């Protein structure tokens, strides 16, 4: 958070706020490999799978070192034309379990 | 619903909805009054001679009794709007004439395929094309039956007087709802623009056949919008009822989902045709004059039947054994009655006067091997009683 | 994360209750943006907090016309060009329903163009989402009323020689109460535009630019759906409230030209109540 003039700007509630952690769910059979979720993920969490679904498409999967990188922006979900991917709040899941 | 909209929801049995009593009115106006008496909710139309008086009459009458009137941009829009309103539960209606009727043909197939009831009055004028806009014709008879692409079932009524314009319009709404089909009222310019006495009964005496509704509650997922009963007619759920129906002009299964297979298509189209064909005995309506001992039967409808009535009366006075069969439903055609007359065997010839070049004569020729005499005019004039009488005498 | 196996249908999307999920995957091509628009529509219903039973979706014919078949509200797949008058019948008869028309540029603007201008003129209480992919996709890529000059289709193999409609300009001129243009990449913004339309009385129009890689992209060297969306990312600039709608033609050949998107019109104008 350093601006061009070198001044460090820090949100007042930084101590309390955290980057949300998301869990990615993929409905592989719906995927048609358009790539929107992979391309537009701000954290580059997703990669194409090596395997294919029953219709021959490489669906998205979590990149090897990105298991905890989802920031829950939900963009993959929103832009998916197939309703084949969505995210949930991983911290919610923890409190629930 | 906005308060403004709520205000317009007058009670359906509001006294002014049915003009009970003895009236003197145009055929077009009687047709509009019949629609109102039948519980019309929604009218969409486009001005066209000689049906415009139907729209004009409803423009003042319908909103006053809680219905909605829309003048559309064309007949393509008019028919689509009344089908949409029907999907939302409205008794819906449009009025047109030949050129507009032609424009409506595609969506008449949609109404048949979606099984959304609606009523279309065609006040026929001399055609084809623009023809004689202000003058009489009866040349849309076959178009009404076959005009949209594909096979489907419809019903068409042919009133011969303002009184029948009123009565048959009520029948048209009931038949449309009963069988979930588009129903036509094939008037003609003479009947539409003729003013006569019309006796309008009390509201409680107006026959009302409601649509069959779903027998399961919404939200259970059990309702199949196109699962037909034994009468081949499925119950209907409307937009907003909570059944989350899907309707499409594509070939569809009982869920209403597109099912693009030859098997589904064959089954569906057979049902659409059969629900009219197999229920024809309940639908067909006709009147007869002096037919029982007749060796010569005139078959006539609309304004032409009025000349035929006079001709038969005169012929009888001259001792000629002549009768009149007047179909009030031209589709389905009173086929069983014609076959019965042939069985009885007294009839030796038929005479079919029409204001077209033989559209109903085809039906008679198809059903009988007997001589079928013609009296055709292409449009603009109606056959006189004397012209019919001359053929009877011949 | 959970790692579902292929053919595992036990996982359902949280918005599936507003979809006819038993019909998924839909028939639309890989990279087609229509699915994103359908998705945004049901998400808008969800976020609006309104009763889905009070929503109605009407479409016409074509790829976009299939939208009505996938949403789990009362839905009507009408005839080519007639979605708007069909929807008018529903909306006018039962004003308590929220009626949304989702259809394509050919359906709404060519064969249905007359209904479009008159529905906007009347300011009928309808939400209209026009998915613009610049061509007739279902029939294999013919040019249409929104095909930019120079863009190719099977019926204009040398490139279209006709001026296309500029849809926001047309909608505004006809009297629409709300007018927006977005692309499927601007999914948050156009979901908000749909939400605004659902809340607003009168004729509300949103154009959504959407890739058609199979029929249009391939023929016009736009690449896959992803490449076309990437082109939108590079060329689009957001100008909410833009007043120069007459200047907002879309140039698909010259990639240097910007594409202006945004919520352009949001006015109060008496809505049609028959």
PDB file of N, CA and C in Angstrom, chain B residues 112-201:
ATOM      1  N   UNK B 112     -51.733 -23.013 -30.444  1.00  0.00           N
ATOM      2  CA  UNK B 112     -52.112 -24.423 -30.524  1.00  0.00           C
ATOM      3  C   UNK B 112     -51.057 -25.291 -29.847  1.00  0.00           C
ATOM      4  N   UNK B 113     -49.795 -24.977 -30.083  1.00  0.00           N
ATOM      5  CA  UNK B 113     -48.699 -25.801 -29.563  1.00  0.00           C
ATOM      6  C   UNK B 113     -48.528 -25.620 -28.055  1.00  0.00           C
ATOM      7  N   UNK B 114     -48.610 -24.379 -27.587  1.00  0.00           N
ATOM      8  CA  UNK B 114     -48.511 -24.127 -26.143  1.00  0.00           C
ATOM      9  C   UNK B 114     -49.822 -24.470 -25.429  1.00  0.00           C
ATOM     10  N   UNK B 115     -50.876 -24.658 -26.213  1.00  0.00           N
ATOM     11  CA  UNK B 115     -52.213 -24.929 -25.683  1.00  0.00           C
ATOM     12  C   UNK B 115     -52.678 -23.797 -24.775  1.00  0.00           C
ATOM     13  N   UNK B 116     -52.500 -22.576 -25.305  1.00  0.00           N
ATOM     14  CA  UNK B 116     -52.974 -21.388 -24.593  1.00  0.00           C
ATOM     15  C   UNK B 116     -54.249 -20.888 -25.267  1.00  0.00           C
ATOM     16  N   UNK B 117     -55.373 -20.938 -24.547  1.00  0.00           N
ATOM     17  CA  UNK B 117     -56.657 -20.575 -25.144  1.00  0.00           C
ATOM     18  C   UNK B 117     -56.700 -19.094 -25.524  1.00  0.00           C
ATOM     19  N   UNK B 118     -57.299 -18.802 -26.657  1.00  0.00           N
ATOM     20  CA  UNK B 118     -57.525 -17.408 -27.029  1.00  0.00           C
ATOM     21  C   UNK B 118     -58.599 -17.391 -28.117  1.00  0.00           C
ATOM     22  N   UNK B 119     -59.209 -16.241 -28.295  1.00  0.00           N
ATOM     23  CA  UNK B 119     -60.293 -16.107 -29.271  1.00  0.00           C
ATOM     24  C   UNK B 119     -59.929 -15.013 -30.269  1.00  0.00           C
ATOM     25  N   UNK B 120     -60.100 -15.329 -31.544  1.00  0.00           N
ATOM     26  CA  UNK B 120     -59.773 -14.390 -32.616  1.00  0.00           C
ATOM     27  C   UNK B 120     -61.010 -14.237 -33.487  1.00  0.00           C
ATOM     28  N   UNK B 121     -61.517 -13.018 -33.607  1.00  0.00           N
ATOM     29  CA  UNK B 121     -62.611 -12.812 -34.548  1.00  0.00           C
ATOM     30  C   UNK B 121     -62.043 -12.244 -35.839  1.00  0.00           C
ATOM     31  N   UNK B 122     -62.443 -12.850 -36.948  1.00  0.00           N
ATOM     32  CA  UNK B 122     -62.062 -12.395 -38.279  1.00  0.00           C
ATOM     33  C   UNK B 122     -63.344 -11.966 -38.975  1.00  0.00           C
ATOM     34  N   UNK B 123     -63.520 -10.656 -39.112  1.00  0.00           N
ATOM     35  CA  UNK B 123     -64.675 -10.155 -39.862  1.00  0.00           C
ATOM     36  C   UNK B 123     -64.232 -10.130 -41.327  1.00  0.00           C
ATOM     37  N   UNK B 124     -64.707 -11.131 -42.070  1.00  0.00           N
ATOM     38  CA  UNK B 124     -64.142 -11.356 -43.399  1.00  0.00           C
ATOM     39  C   UNK B 124     -64.578 -10.309 -44.413  1.00  0.00           C
ATOM     40  N   UNK B 125     -63.619  -9.930 -45.220  1.00  0.00           N
ATOM     41  CA  UNK B 125     -63.870  -8.997 -46.315  1.00  0.00           C
ATOM     42  C   UNK B 125     -63.391  -9.661 -47.607  1.00  0.00           C
ATOM     43  N   UNK B 126     -63.723  -9.034 -48.744  1.00  0.00           N
ATOM     44  CA  UNK B 126     -63.365  -9.645 -50.021  1.00  0.00           C
ATOM     45  C   UNK B 126     -61.851  -9.647 -50.194  1.00  0.00           C
ATOM     46  N   UNK B 127     -61.305 -10.817 -50.441  1.00  0.00           N
ATOM     47  CA  UNK B 127     -59.865 -11.021 -50.514  1.00  0.00           C
ATOM     48  C   UNK B 127     -59.557 -11.767 -51.803  1.00  0.00           C
ATOM     49  N   UNK B 128     -58.334 -12.009 -52.215  1.00  0.00           N
ATOM     50  CA  UNK B 128     -57.081 -11.908 -51.452  1.00  0.00           C
ATOM     51  C   UNK B 128     -56.496 -10.490 -51.376  1.00  0.00           C
ATOM     52  N   UNK B 129     -55.365 -10.453 -50.699  1.00  0.00           N
ATOM     53  CA  UNK B 129     -54.591  -9.224 -50.487  1.00  0.00           C
ATOM     54  C   UNK B 129     -55.501  -8.144 -49.888  1.00  0.00           C
ATOM     55  N   UNK B 130     -55.334  -6.916 -50.308  1.00  0.00           N
ATOM     56  CA  UNK B 130     -56.134  -5.849 -49.727  1.00  0.00           C
ATOM     57  C   UNK B 130     -57.585  -5.959 -50.198  1.00  0.00           C
ATOM     58  N   UNK B 131     -57.765  -6.508 -51.385  1.00  0.00           N
ATOM     59  CA  UNK B 131     -59.104  -6.840 -51.866  1.00  0.00           C
ATOM     60  C   UNK B 131     -60.076  -5.678 -51.823  1.00  0.00           C
ATOM     61  N   UNK B 132     -61.262  -5.958 -51.289  1.00  0.00           N
ATOM     62  CA  UNK B 132     -62.285  -4.930 -51.114  1.00  0.00           C
ATOM     63  C   UNK B 132     -62.480  -4.729 -49.613  1.00  0.00           C
ATOM     64  N   UNK B 133     -61.733  -3.803 -49.030  1.00  0.00           N
ATOM     65  CA  UNK B 133     -61.712  -3.710 -47.565  1.00  0.00           C
ATOM     66  C   UNK B 133     -63.069  -3.481 -46.917  1.00  0.00           C
ATOM     67  N   UNK B 134     -63.961  -2.789 -47.600  1.00  0.00           N
ATOM     68  CA  UNK B 134     -65.230  -2.449 -46.959  1.00  0.00           C
ATOM     69  C   UNK B 134     -66.356  -3.363 -47.400  1.00  0.00           C
ATOM     70  N   UNK B 135     -66.018  -4.386 -48.177  1.00  0.00           N
ATOM     71  CA  UNK B 135     -67.087  -5.212 -48.744  1.00  0.00           C
ATOM     72  C   UNK B 135     -66.927  -6.675 -48.355  1.00  0.00           C
ATOM     73  N   UNK B 136     -68.059  -7.374 -48.433  1.00  0.00           N
ATOM     74  CA  UNK B 136     -68.146  -8.686 -47.806  1.00  0.00           C
ATOM     75  C   UNK B 136     -67.322  -9.767 -48.519  1.00  0.00           C
ATOM     76  N   UNK B 137     -66.830 -10.709 -47.742  1.00  0.00           N
ATOM     77  CA  UNK B 137     -66.179 -11.907 -48.251  1.00  0.00           C
ATOM     78  C   UNK B 137     -66.372 -13.053 -47.272  1.00  0.00           C
ATOM     79  N   UNK B 138     -66.168 -14.276 -47.752  1.00  0.00           N
ATOM     80  CA  UNK B 138     -66.191 -15.453 -46.877  1.00  0.00           C
ATOM     81  C   UNK B 138     -65.043 -16.377 -47.263  1.00  0.00           C
ATOM     82  N   UNK B 139     -63.950 -15.774 -47.661  1.00  0.00           N
ATOM     83  CA  UNK B 139     -62.915 -16.574 -48.310  1.00  0.00           C
ATOM     84  C   UNK B 139     -61.755 -16.951 -47.379  1.00  0.00           C
ATOM     85  N   UNK B 140     -61.966 -16.814 -46.070  1.00  0.00           N
ATOM     86  CA  UNK B 140     -60.898 -17.206 -45.133  1.00  0.00           C
ATOM     87  C   UNK B 140     -61.250 -18.500 -44.405  1.00  0.00           C
ATOM     88  N   UNK B 141     -62.234 -19.223 -44.973  1.00  0.00           N
ATOM     89  CA  UNK B 141     -62.727 -20.437 -44.319  1.00  0.00           C
ATOM     90  C   UNK B 141     -61.626 -21.493 -44.214  1.00  0.00           C
ATOM     91  N   UNK B 142     -60.957 -21.734 -45.324  1.00  0.00           N
ATOM     92  CA  UNK B 142     -59.913 -22.764 -45.304  1.00  0.00           C
ATOM     93  C   UNK B 142     -58.661 -22.254 -44.587  1.00  0.00           C
ATOM     94  N   UNK B 143     -58.390 -20.964 -44.713  1.00  0.00           N
ATOM     95  CA  UNK B 143     -57.235 -20.418 -43.994  1.00  0.00           C
ATOM     96  C   UNK B 143     -57.390 -20.607 -42.485  1.00  0.00           C
ATOM     97  N   UNK B 144     -58.623 -20.416 -42.008  1.00  0.00           N
ATOM     98  CA  UNK B 144     -58.864 -20.584 -40.576  1.00  0.00           C
ATOM     99  C   UNK B 144     -58.532 -22.005 -40.125  1.00  0.00           C
ATOM    100  N   UNK B 145     -58.800 -22.969 -41.007  1.00  0.00           N
ATOM    101  CA  UNK B 145     -58.545 -24.360 -40.634  1.00  0.00           C
ATOM    102  C   UNK B 145     -57.087 -24.748 -40.812  1.00  0.00           C
ATOM    103  N   UNK B 146     -56.470 -24.244 -41.887  1.00  0.00           N
ATOM    104  CA  UNK B 146     -55.155 -24.771 -42.270  1.00  0.00           C
ATOM    105  C   UNK B 146     -54.068 -23.712 -42.323  1.00  0.00           C
ATOM    106  N   UNK B 147     -54.342 -22.500 -41.909  1.00  0.00           N
ATOM    107  CA  UNK B 147     -53.459 -21.372 -42.216  1.00  0.00           C
ATOM    108  C   UNK B 147     -52.083 -21.403 -41.612  1.00  0.00           C
ATOM    109  N   UNK B 148     -51.943 -21.906 -40.397  1.00  0.00           N
ATOM    110  CA  UNK B 148     -50.614 -21.949 -39.795  1.00  0.00           C
ATOM    111  C   UNK B 148     -49.947 -23.258 -40.219  1.00  0.00           C
ATOM    112  N   UNK B 149     -48.630 -23.247 -40.243  1.00  0.00           N
ATOM    113  CA  UNK B 149     -47.938 -24.445 -40.725  1.00  0.00           C
ATOM    114  C   UNK B 149     -48.108 -25.604 -39.736  1.00  0.00           C
ATOM    115  N   UNK B 150     -48.222 -26.797 -40.292  1.00  0.00           N
ATOM    116  CA  UNK B 150     -48.314 -27.988 -39.458  1.00  0.00           C
ATOM    117  C   UNK B 150     -49.753 -28.392 -39.179  1.00  0.00           C
ATOM    118  N   UNK B 151     -49.901 -29.494 -38.460  1.00  0.00           N
ATOM    119  CA  UNK B 151     -51.220 -30.017 -38.091  1.00  0.00           C
ATOM    120  C   UNK B 151     -51.564 -29.608 -36.663  1.00  0.00           C
ATOM    121  N   UNK B 152     -52.791 -29.184 -36.462  1.00  0.00           N
ATOM    122  CA  UNK B 152     -53.241 -28.767 -35.139  1.00  0.00           C
ATOM    123  C   UNK B 152     -54.761 -28.703 -35.179  1.00  0.00           C
ATOM    124  N   UNK B 153     -55.368 -28.601 -34.032  1.00  0.00           N
ATOM    125  CA  UNK B 153     -56.825 -28.534 -33.995  1.00  0.00           C
ATOM    126  C   UNK B 153     -57.301 -27.150 -33.577  1.00  0.00           C
ATOM    127  N   UNK B 154     -58.337 -26.671 -34.255  1.00  0.00           N
ATOM    128  CA  UNK B 154     -58.966 -25.387 -33.895  1.00  0.00           C
ATOM    129  C   UNK B 154     -60.477 -25.556 -34.005  1.00  0.00           C
ATOM    130  N   UNK B 155     -61.207 -24.559 -33.508  1.00  0.00           N
ATOM    131  CA  UNK B 155     -62.652 -24.501 -33.702  1.00  0.00           C
ATOM    132  C   UNK B 155     -62.965 -23.139 -34.315  1.00  0.00           C
ATOM    133  N   UNK B 156     -63.914 -23.124 -35.276  1.00  0.00           N
ATOM    134  CA  UNK B 156     -64.322 -21.851 -35.871  1.00  0.00           C
ATOM    135  C   UNK B 156     -65.849 -21.761 -35.909  1.00  0.00           C
ATOM    136  N   UNK B 157     -66.353 -20.655 -35.397  1.00  0.00           N
ATOM    137  CA  UNK B 157     -67.798 -20.383 -35.392  1.00  0.00           C
ATOM    138  C   UNK B 157     -68.148 -19.407 -36.515  1.00  0.00           C
ATOM    139  N   UNK B 158     -69.340 -19.561 -37.063  1.00  0.00           N
ATOM    140  CA  UNK B 158     -69.814 -18.684 -38.137  1.00  0.00           C
ATOM    141  C   UNK B 158     -71.181 -18.101 -37.790  1.00  0.00           C
ATOM    142  N   UNK B 159     -71.237 -16.922 -37.190  1.00  0.00           N
ATOM    143  CA  UNK B 159     -72.542 -16.340 -36.862  1.00  0.00           C
ATOM    144  C   UNK B 159     -73.227 -15.749 -38.091  1.00  0.00           C
ATOM    145  N   UNK B 160     -74.555 -15.831 -38.056  1.00  0.00           N
ATOM    146  CA  UNK B 160     -75.342 -15.294 -39.168  1.00  0.00           C
ATOM    147  C   UNK B 160     -76.113 -14.031 -38.801  1.00  0.00           C
ATOM    148  N   UNK B 161     -76.014 -13.618 -37.557  1.00  0.00           N
ATOM    149  CA  UNK B 161     -76.777 -12.445 -37.123  1.00  0.00           C
ATOM    150  C   UNK B 161     -76.066 -11.815 -35.937  1.00  0.00           C
ATOM    151  N   UNK B 162     -76.385 -10.563 -35.645  1.00  0.00           N
ATOM    152  CA  UNK B 162     -75.823  -9.950 -34.433  1.00  0.00           C
ATOM    153  C   UNK B 162     -76.133 -10.779 -33.182  1.00  0.00           C
ATOM    154  N   UNK B 163     -77.333 -11.349 -33.089  1.00  0.00           N
ATOM    155  CA  UNK B 163     -77.656 -12.193 -31.936  1.00  0.00           C
ATOM    156  C   UNK B 163     -76.654 -13.342 -31.814  1.00  0.00           C
ATOM    157  N   UNK B 164     -76.344 -13.954 -32.953  1.00  0.00           N
ATOM    158  CA  UNK B 164     -75.373 -15.050 -32.914  1.00  0.00           C
ATOM    159  C   UNK B 164     -73.938 -14.554 -32.698  1.00  0.00           C
ATOM    160  N   UNK B 165     -73.654 -13.343 -33.151  1.00  0.00           N
ATOM    161  CA  UNK B 165     -72.325 -12.782 -32.853  1.00  0.00           C
ATOM    162  C   UNK B 165     -72.143 -12.749 -31.344  1.00  0.00           C
ATOM    163  N   UNK B 166     -73.187 -12.373 -30.635  1.00  0.00           N
ATOM    164  CA  UNK B 166     -73.132 -12.339 -29.169  1.00  0.00           C
ATOM    165  C   UNK B 166     -72.996 -13.749 -28.605  1.00  0.00           C
ATOM    166  N   UNK B 167     -73.884 -14.628 -29.016  1.00  0.00           N
ATOM    167  CA  UNK B 167     -73.932 -15.972 -28.411  1.00  0.00           C
ATOM    168  C   UNK B 167     -72.715 -16.814 -28.764  1.00  0.00           C
ATOM    169  N   UNK B 168     -72.338 -16.792 -30.030  1.00  0.00           N
ATOM    170  CA  UNK B 168     -71.227 -17.667 -30.437  1.00  0.00           C
ATOM    171  C   UNK B 168     -69.885 -17.158 -29.909  1.00  0.00           C
ATOM    172  N   UNK B 169     -69.798 -15.863 -29.632  1.00  0.00           N
ATOM    173  CA  UNK B 169     -68.568 -15.359 -29.018  1.00  0.00           C
ATOM    174  C   UNK B 169     -68.419 -15.929 -27.607  1.00  0.00           C
ATOM    175  N   UNK B 170     -69.517 -16.024 -26.896  1.00  0.00           N
ATOM    176  CA  UNK B 170     -69.465 -16.654 -25.565  1.00  0.00           C
ATOM    177  C   UNK B 170     -69.060 -18.121 -25.705  1.00  0.00           C
ATOM    178  N   UNK B 171     -69.679 -18.809 -26.665  1.00  0.00           N
ATOM    179  CA  UNK B 171     -69.309 -20.206 -26.901  1.00  0.00           C
ATOM    180  C   UNK B 171     -67.823 -20.320 -27.239  1.00  0.00           C
ATOM    181  N   UNK B 172     -67.330 -19.356 -28.031  1.00  0.00           N
ATOM    182  CA  UNK B 172     -65.933 -19.407 -28.459  1.00  0.00           C
ATOM    183  C   UNK B 172     -64.992 -19.361 -27.255  1.00  0.00           C
ATOM    184  N   UNK B 173     -65.282 -18.487 -26.303  1.00  0.00           N
ATOM    185  CA  UNK B 173     -64.423 -18.405 -25.099  1.00  0.00           C
ATOM    186  C   UNK B 173     -64.489 -19.703 -24.293  1.00  0.00           C
ATOM    187  N   UNK B 174     -65.680 -20.237 -24.155  1.00  0.00           N
ATOM    188  CA  UNK B 174     -65.818 -21.474 -23.377  1.00  0.00           C
ATOM    189  C   UNK B 174     -65.115 -22.643 -24.062  1.00  0.00           C
ATOM    190  N   UNK B 175     -65.257 -22.709 -25.379  1.00  0.00           N
ATOM    191  CA  UNK B 175     -64.598 -23.798 -26.106  1.00  0.00           C
ATOM    192  C   UNK B 175     -63.080 -23.653 -26.056  1.00  0.00           C
ATOM    193  N   UNK B 176     -62.595 -22.417 -26.189  1.00  0.00           N
ATOM    194  CA  UNK B 176     -61.149 -22.175 -26.118  1.00  0.00           C
ATOM    195  C   UNK B 176     -60.597 -22.657 -24.779  1.00  0.00           C
ATOM    196  N   UNK B 177     -61.280 -22.295 -23.701  1.00  0.00           N
ATOM    197  CA  UNK B 177     -60.798 -22.678 -22.371  1.00  0.00           C
ATOM    198  C   UNK B 177     -60.982 -24.166 -22.116  1.00  0.00           C
ATOM    199  N   UNK B 178     -62.086 -24.710 -22.604  1.00  0.00           N
ATOM    200  CA  UNK B 178     -62.375 -26.123 -22.377  1.00  0.00           C
ATOM    201  C   UNK B 178     -61.297 -27.017 -23.003  1.00  0.00           C
ATOM    202  N   UNK B 179     -60.889 -26.662 -24.228  1.00  0.00           N
ATOM    203  CA  UNK B 179     -59.957 -27.524 -24.962  1.00  0.00           C
ATOM    204  C   UNK B 179     -58.545 -26.932 -25.079  1.00  0.00           C
ATOM    205  N   UNK B 180     -58.340 -25.772 -24.525  1.00  0.00           N
ATOM    206  CA  UNK B 180     -57.023 -25.110 -24.600  1.00  0.00           C
ATOM    207  C   UNK B 180     -56.566 -24.956 -26.048  1.00  0.00           C
ATOM    208  N   UNK B 181     -57.384 -24.275 -26.824  1.00  0.00           N
ATOM    209  CA  UNK B 181     -57.072 -24.086 -28.244  1.00  0.00           C
ATOM    210  C   UNK B 181     -57.392 -22.645 -28.651  1.00  0.00           C
ATOM    211  N   UNK B 182     -56.800 -22.192 -29.759  1.00  0.00           N
ATOM    212  CA  UNK B 182     -57.286 -20.939 -30.338  1.00  0.00           C
ATOM    213  C   UNK B 182     -58.635 -21.199 -31.013  1.00  0.00           C
ATOM    214  N   UNK B 183     -59.573 -20.297 -30.795  1.00  0.00           N
ATOM    215  CA  UNK B 183     -60.902 -20.436 -31.406  1.00  0.00           C
ATOM    216  C   UNK B 183     -61.195 -19.191 -32.235  1.00  0.00           C
ATOM    217  N   UNK B 184     -61.737 -19.415 -33.414  1.00  0.00           N
ATOM    218  CA  UNK B 184     -62.056 -18.312 -34.324  1.00  0.00           C
ATOM    219  C   UNK B 184     -63.547 -18.059 -34.381  1.00  0.00           C
ATOM    220  N   UNK B 185     -63.871 -16.787 -34.583  1.00  0.00           N
ATOM    221  CA  UNK B 185     -65.235 -16.430 -34.949  1.00  0.00           C
ATOM    222  C   UNK B 185     -65.131 -15.842 -36.350  1.00  0.00           C
ATOM    223  N   UNK B 186     -65.626 -16.601 -37.314  1.00  0.00           N
ATOM    224  CA  UNK B 186     -65.529 -16.145 -38.698  1.00  0.00           C
ATOM    225  C   UNK B 186     -66.805 -15.390 -39.048  1.00  0.00           C
ATOM    226  N   UNK B 187     -66.783 -14.112 -38.753  1.00  0.00           N
ATOM    227  CA  UNK B 187     -67.906 -13.265 -39.161  1.00  0.00           C
ATOM    228  C   UNK B 187     -67.657 -12.839 -40.606  1.00  0.00           C
ATOM    229  N   UNK B 188     -68.586 -12.078 -41.150  1.00  0.00           N
ATOM    230  CA  UNK B 188     -68.315 -11.452 -42.441  1.00  0.00           C
ATOM    231  C   UNK B 188     -68.802 -10.015 -42.379  1.00  0.00           C
ATOM    232  N   UNK B 189     -68.403  -9.250 -43.349  1.00  0.00           N
ATOM    233  CA  UNK B 189     -68.659  -7.798 -43.294  1.00  0.00           C
ATOM    234  C   UNK B 189     -70.149  -7.496 -43.168  1.00  0.00           C
ATOM    235  N   UNK B 190     -70.982  -8.278 -43.841  1.00  0.00           N
ATOM    236  CA  UNK B 190     -72.429  -8.019 -43.800  1.00  0.00           C
ATOM    237  C   UNK B 190     -72.957  -8.220 -42.379  1.00  0.00           C
ATOM    238  N   UNK B 191     -72.592  -9.335 -41.764  1.00  0.00           N
ATOM    239  CA  UNK B 191     -73.075  -9.612 -40.410  1.00  0.00           C
ATOM    240  C   UNK B 191     -72.442  -8.628 -39.404  1.00  0.00           C
ATOM    241  N   UNK B 192     -71.177  -8.308 -39.628  1.00  0.00           N
ATOM    242  CA  UNK B 192     -70.488  -7.393 -38.715  1.00  0.00           C
ATOM    243  C   UNK B 192     -71.060  -5.992 -38.719  1.00  0.00           C
ATOM    244  N   UNK B 193     -71.522  -5.548 -39.903  1.00  0.00           N
ATOM    245  CA  UNK B 193     -72.007  -4.173 -40.027  1.00  0.00           C
ATOM    246  C   UNK B 193     -73.528  -4.081 -40.076  1.00  0.00           C
ATOM    247  N   UNK B 194     -74.188  -5.192 -39.714  1.00  0.00           N
ATOM    248  CA  UNK B 194     -75.651  -5.210 -39.717  1.00  0.00           C
ATOM    249  C   UNK B 194     -76.141  -4.913 -38.297  1.00  0.00           C
ATOM    250  N   UNK B 195     -77.119  -4.030 -38.174  1.00  0.00           N
ATOM    251  CA  UNK B 195     -77.678  -3.748 -36.851  1.00  0.00           C
ATOM    252  C   UNK B 195     -79.013  -4.474 -36.712  1.00  0.00           C
ATOM    253  N   UNK B 196     -79.152  -5.212 -35.633  1.00  0.00           N
ATOM    254  CA  UNK B 196     -80.380  -5.959 -35.373  1.00  0.00           C
ATOM    255  C   UNK B 196     -80.634  -6.018 -33.879  1.00  0.00           C
ATOM    256  N   UNK B 197     -81.779  -6.589 -33.548  1.00  0.00           N
ATOM    257  CA  UNK B 197     -82.099  -6.790 -32.143  1.00  0.00           C
ATOM    258  C   UNK B 197     -81.218  -7.896 -31.564  1.00  0.00           C
ATOM    259  N   UNK B 198     -80.698  -7.621 -30.370  1.00  0.00           N
ATOM    260  CA  UNK B 198     -79.892  -8.633 -29.675  1.00  0.00           C
ATOM    261  C   UNK B 198     -80.441  -8.772 -28.257  1.00  0.00           C
ATOM    262  N   UNK B 199     -80.890  -9.975 -27.930  1.00  0.00           N
ATOM    263  CA  UNK B 199     -81.406 -10.236 -26.582  1.00  0.00           C
ATOM    264  C   UNK B 199     -80.256 -10.715 -25.713  1.00  0.00           C
ATOM    265  N   UNK B 200     -79.939  -9.952 -24.675  1.00  0.00           N
ATOM    266  CA  UNK B 200     -78.821 -10.326 -23.808  1.00  0.00           C
ATOM    267  C   UNK B 200     -79.380 -10.818 -22.478  1.00  0.00           C
ATOM    268  N   UNK B 201     -79.071 -12.069 -22.114  1.00  0.00           N
ATOM    269  CA  UNK B 201     -79.625 -12.627 -20.878  1.00  0.00           C
ATOM    270  C   UNK B 201     -78.974 -12.022 -19.631  1.00  0.00           C
TER     271      UNK B 201
END
